[in-house]
Coordinates of C-alpha atoms in Angstrom, one line a residue:
M1 CA 0.0 0.0 0.0
I2 CA 1.3 3.5 -0.9
R3 CA 1.0 5.8 2.1
K4 CA 1.3 9.6 2.2
S5 CA 2.9 11.5 5.0
Y6 CA 4.5 14.8 6.0
A7 CA 7.7 15.7 7.7
D8 CA 8.7 19.1 9.1
G9 CA 11.5 20.8 7.0
R10 CA 13.4 24.0 6.7
F11 CA 10.8 25.5 4.3
G12 CA 7.7 24.0 6.0
Q13 CA 6.2 20.6 5.5
V14 CA 7.6 18.1 3.1
H15 CA 5.1 15.6 1.6
F16 CA 6.2 12.2 0.6
R17 CA 4.8 8.8 -0.5
Q18 CA 6.2 5.5 0.5
N19 CA 5.4 1.8 0.1
G20 CA 5.6 -0.8 2.8
E21 CA 8.9 -1.7 4.4
A22 CA 10.5 -4.8 3.1
G23 CA 13.2 -6.7 5.0
G24 CA 16.5 -5.1 6.1
A25 CA 17.5 -3.5 2.8
L26 CA 18.4 0.2 2.8
P27 CA 15.5 2.4 1.7
L28 CA 15.5 3.8 -1.8
I29 CA 14.9 7.5 -2.0
C30 CA 13.2 8.6 -5.3
L31 CA 13.6 12.2 -6.4
H32 CA 11.2 13.4 -9.1
A33 CA 11.5 15.7 -12.1
T34 CA 10.3 19.3 -12.1
A35 CA 7.6 20.5 -12.1
Y36 CA 5.9 17.2 -11.2
S37 CA 5.7 15.4 -7.9
S38 CA 6.2 12.0 -6.2
R39 CA 3.0 11.0 -8.0
S40 CA 5.1 10.1 -10.9
Y41 CA 6.8 7.4 -8.8
I42 CA 3.6 5.6 -7.8
P43 CA 4.0 2.8 -10.4
L44 CA 7.6 2.2 -9.3
L45 CA 6.7 2.2 -5.6
E46 CA 4.0 -0.3 -6.4
A47 CA 6.4 -2.5 -8.4
L48 CA 8.8 -2.5 -5.4
E49 CA 6.1 -3.3 -2.8
G50 CA 7.2 -6.2 -0.7
K51 CA 10.6 -6.2 -2.4
R52 CA 12.2 -2.9 -1.3
H53 CA 11.1 0.0 0.9
A54 CA 11.0 3.1 -1.4
I55 CA 10.3 6.7 -0.3
A56 CA 9.4 9.5 -2.8
P57 CA 9.3 13.0 -1.4
D58 CA 7.9 16.1 -3.2
T59 CA 10.5 18.7 -3.8
P60 CA 9.8 21.9 -1.8
G61 CA 7.4 24.0 -3.8
Y62 CA 6.0 21.0 -5.8
G63 CA 3.3 18.5 -5.3
E64 CA 2.1 18.9 -1.7
S65 CA 5.3 20.3 -0.2
D66 CA 5.5 23.8 1.1
P67 CA 7.6 26.2 -1.1
P68 CA 10.7 28.1 -0.1
P69 CA 10.0 31.8 0.5
A70 CA 12.1 32.8 -2.5
Q71 CA 14.2 31.2 -5.2
V72 CA 16.9 28.8 -3.9
A73 CA 19.7 26.8 -5.3
I74 CA 19.9 23.1 -6.1
E75 CA 22.1 22.8 -3.0
D76 CA 19.2 24.2 -0.9
Y77 CA 16.7 21.8 -2.3
A78 CA 19.1 19.0 -1.7
E79 CA 19.7 19.9 2.0
A80 CA 15.9 20.5 2.5
L81 CA 15.4 16.9 1.4
A82 CA 18.4 15.4 3.2
E83 CA 17.1 16.8 6.5
I84 CA 14.0 14.6 6.4
L85 CA 15.5 11.4 5.0
P86 CA 16.6 8.3 7.0
A87 CA 20.1 7.9 8.4
R88 CA 21.3 5.9 5.4
F89 CA 19.9 5.1 2.0
D90 CA 20.3 4.7 -1.7
L91 CA 19.2 7.4 -4.2
F92 CA 17.3 7.3 -7.5
G93 CA 17.1 10.6 -9.3
Y94 CA 15.2 11.5 -12.5
H95 CA 15.9 14.7 -14.5
S96 CA 16.2 17.6 -12.0
G97 CA 16.0 14.9 -9.3
V98 CA 19.4 13.8 -10.6
S99 CA 21.1 17.1 -9.6
M100 CA 19.5 17.0 -6.2
A101 CA 20.6 13.4 -5.7
V102 CA 24.2 14.3 -6.8
E103 CA 24.3 17.1 -4.2
I104 CA 23.0 14.9 -1.4
A105 CA 25.6 12.2 -2.3
I106 CA 28.5 14.7 -2.3
R107 CA 27.4 16.5 0.9
H108 CA 26.5 13.3 2.8
P109 CA 28.8 10.6 1.6
Q110 CA 28.4 8.5 4.8
R111 CA 24.7 8.4 4.4
V112 CA 24.4 7.6 0.7
R113 CA 25.6 4.1 -0.3
R114 CA 24.9 4.3 -4.1
L115 CA 22.9 6.1 -6.8
A116 CA 20.8 5.3 -9.8
L117 CA 20.2 8.1 -12.2
M118 CA 17.9 8.4 -15.2
G119 CA 17.4 11.2 -17.6
V120 CA 20.5 13.1 -16.5
P121 CA 20.0 16.8 -17.3
Y122 CA 23.4 17.3 -18.7
F123 CA 22.2 20.1 -21.1
Q124 CA 25.8 21.0 -21.9
A125 CA 25.6 18.2 -24.5
L126 CA 22.6 19.9 -26.1
D127 CA 21.8 23.5 -26.9
F128 CA 22.1 24.7 -23.3
A129 CA 20.8 28.2 -23.8
A130 CA 17.7 27.1 -25.8
W131 CA 16.8 24.5 -23.2
R132 CA 17.3 27.0 -20.4
D133 CA 15.0 29.5 -22.1
R134 CA 12.4 26.8 -22.7
L135 CA 12.3 25.3 -19.2
T136 CA 12.7 28.5 -17.2
E137 CA 10.0 30.5 -18.9
R138 CA 8.3 32.8 -16.4
H139 CA 4.6 32.9 -15.9
A140 CA 2.3 35.3 -14.2
L141 CA -0.9 34.2 -12.6
G142 CA -3.8 35.6 -14.7
E143 CA -7.6 35.4 -14.5
T144 CA -8.3 33.4 -17.7
L145 CA -7.8 29.7 -18.5
T146 CA -5.9 30.6 -21.7
Q147 CA -2.7 31.0 -19.6
F148 CA -2.7 27.2 -19.2
A149 CA -3.4 26.3 -22.8
E150 CA 0.2 25.6 -23.8
R151 CA 0.8 23.3 -20.9
W152 CA -2.5 21.5 -21.5
D153 CA -1.5 20.9 -25.1
Y154 CA 1.9 19.6 -24.1
L155 CA 1.1 17.5 -21.1
V156 CA -2.4 16.2 -22.0
V157 CA -3.0 16.4 -25.8
G158 CA 0.7 15.8 -26.7
R159 CA 1.4 13.2 -23.9
P160 CA 3.7 10.3 -24.8
A161 CA 2.3 7.4 -26.6
G162 CA 1.0 4.8 -24.1
L163 CA 0.6 7.3 -21.3
S164 CA -3.0 7.4 -20.1
L165 CA -5.2 10.4 -20.4
R166 CA -5.6 10.3 -16.6
R167 CA -1.8 10.4 -16.0
G168 CA -1.4 13.2 -18.5
F169 CA -4.0 15.2 -16.6
E170 CA -2.3 14.5 -13.3
N171 CA 1.0 15.8 -14.7
F172 CA -0.9 19.0 -15.7
V173 CA -2.4 19.3 -12.2
D174 CA 1.1 19.0 -10.7
E175 CA 2.3 21.8 -12.8
L176 CA -0.7 24.0 -11.8
K177 CA 0.1 23.4 -8.1
A178 CA 3.5 24.9 -8.6
W179 CA 2.2 27.8 -10.8
P180 CA 3.5 30.5 -11.3
Q181 CA 6.8 29.6 -9.5
G182 CA 7.1 26.2 -11.2
W183 CA 10.2 27.4 -13.0
W184 CA 12.2 28.0 -9.8
A185 CA 13.7 24.5 -9.6
H186 CA 14.5 24.5 -13.3
E187 CA 16.3 27.9 -12.9
A188 CA 18.3 26.3 -10.0
L189 CA 19.0 23.3 -12.3
F190 CA 20.6 25.4 -15.0
A191 CA 22.6 27.4 -12.4
H192 CA 24.0 24.2 -10.9
D193 CA 27.4 23.2 -12.4
L194 CA 26.7 19.5 -12.9
A195 CA 29.8 19.0 -14.9
A196 CA 31.9 20.2 -12.0
R197 CA 30.0 18.2 -9.4
L198 CA 29.7 14.8 -11.1
P199 CA 33.5 14.0 -10.7
L200 CA 33.1 14.5 -6.9
V201 CA 30.6 11.6 -6.5
T202 CA 32.4 8.8 -4.8
Q203 CA 29.6 6.3 -4.7
Q204 CA 28.8 3.6 -7.2
V205 CA 26.4 5.0 -9.8
T206 CA 24.2 3.3 -12.3
V207 CA 22.8 5.3 -15.2
I208 CA 19.6 3.8 -16.5
N209 CA 19.3 5.1 -20.0
P210 CA 16.0 4.8 -21.9
P211 CA 15.8 6.6 -25.3
G212 CA 15.0 10.3 -25.6
H213 CA 16.6 13.7 -25.8
L214 CA 18.6 13.0 -22.6
A215 CA 20.0 9.6 -23.7
E216 CA 23.2 11.0 -25.2
P217 CA 23.6 13.7 -22.5
S218 CA 23.3 10.9 -19.9
R219 CA 26.2 9.0 -21.6
C220 CA 28.3 12.2 -21.6
A221 CA 27.5 12.8 -17.9
A222 CA 28.3 9.3 -16.9
A223 CA 31.8 9.6 -18.3
L224 CA 32.5 12.3 -15.7
I225 CA 31.6 10.0 -12.7
P226 CA 34.5 8.0 -11.3
D227 CA 32.5 4.8 -10.7
A228 CA 29.6 4.7 -13.2
R229 CA 28.1 2.2 -15.5
I230 CA 25.4 2.7 -18.1
I231 CA 22.4 0.4 -18.8
D232 CA 21.1 1.3 -22.2
L233 CA 17.4 0.4 -22.5
P234 CA 16.2 1.3 -26.0
E235 CA 12.9 -0.7 -25.6
L236 CA 11.8 1.6 -22.7
D237 CA 10.5 4.3 -25.0
G238 CA 8.1 7.0 -23.8
A239 CA 7.1 7.7 -20.2
A240 CA 9.5 5.0 -18.9
L241 CA 8.6 5.4 -15.2
E242 CA 4.9 5.1 -16.0
R243 CA 4.9 2.3 -18.5
H244 CA 8.0 0.3 -17.6
A245 CA 8.0 0.4 -13.8
E246 CA 8.5 -3.4 -13.4
P247 CA 11.9 -3.7 -15.2
I248 CA 13.2 -0.5 -13.7
A249 CA 12.2 -1.8 -10.3
T250 CA 14.2 -5.0 -10.9
L251 CA 17.3 -2.9 -11.6
L252 CA 16.7 -1.1 -8.3
L253 CA 16.4 -4.1 -6.0
D254 CA 18.8 -4.5 -3.1
P255 CA 21.1 -6.1 -3.8
A256 CA 20.7 -4.6 -7.3
P257 CA 21.6 -6.9 -10.2
F258 CA 23.0 -3.9 -12.0
S259 CA 22.6 -5.7 -15.3
A260 CA 19.9 -5.3 -17.9
S261 CA 19.8 -9.1 -18.6
A262 CA 18.7 -9.7 -15.0
A263 CA 15.7 -7.4 -15.7
G264 CA 15.0 -9.1 -19.0
L265 CA 16.2 -6.0 -20.9
S266 CA 19.1 -4.8 -23.0
R267 CA 22.7 -4.9 -22.2
R268 CA 24.9 -3.2 -19.7
R269 CA 28.0 -1.5 -20.9
N270 CA 30.9 0.4 -19.6
I271 CA 31.4 4.1 -20.3
P272 CA 33.0 4.6 -23.7
E273 CA 36.2 6.7 -23.9
T274 CA 34.5 8.7 -26.7
A275 CA 31.5 9.7 -24.6
L276 CA 32.6 13.3 -24.2

């Protein structure tokens, strides 16, 4: 059963979802993408039920978590989350959750055993300025519904193939909850020097790499991490967390197999020298 709870944090209350505890394995902390919420991890939490305890907090200012009083840095988001987490854990970060996971791992090396990352936001491998302009677009709260038309078209009408109408709508609702400050964490993401921070991660890292615009950036980013491996998963196309929770869960078990063949998927490979 997925349970919802709150913890007191530096910016107010932090909302989180978790499945039932399972055995003596370290808990897996799942950090979501902006501007969504822990809701996106429900399929994964369900897939891990009875196999591994997983906790998915809402980033401050997103989902049901209270927002910071003003814009903050990725380091501040990371510390706000670390303060409410268990004494020791593994981390799984997706998109902006990757940067927060990296900061937690660097700042609390004794607490974090290992990391799994997916959709690494290494926009240095793409058109950095264009993506920054797109994801940090400012919004003002107006009185008409037309202000939400673009997000409706993107999240609901243009949702990935295989993603249900209901889930597309829930993603839209998550963005509305953060409106009009939903861009804050993205602004922090682009101000965060991921290229400089990744080499400081001392833990073992697995990069789960489905297809998409962040597949090649994820490979480039993995090459910067001292102890990293990539699992390329070309068959996990479109809304991977929603549609492919079971195989991803298999990769996140404790002890994790860290091989795609164990999950019935594609191959694991080392970081190529040409990744950069």
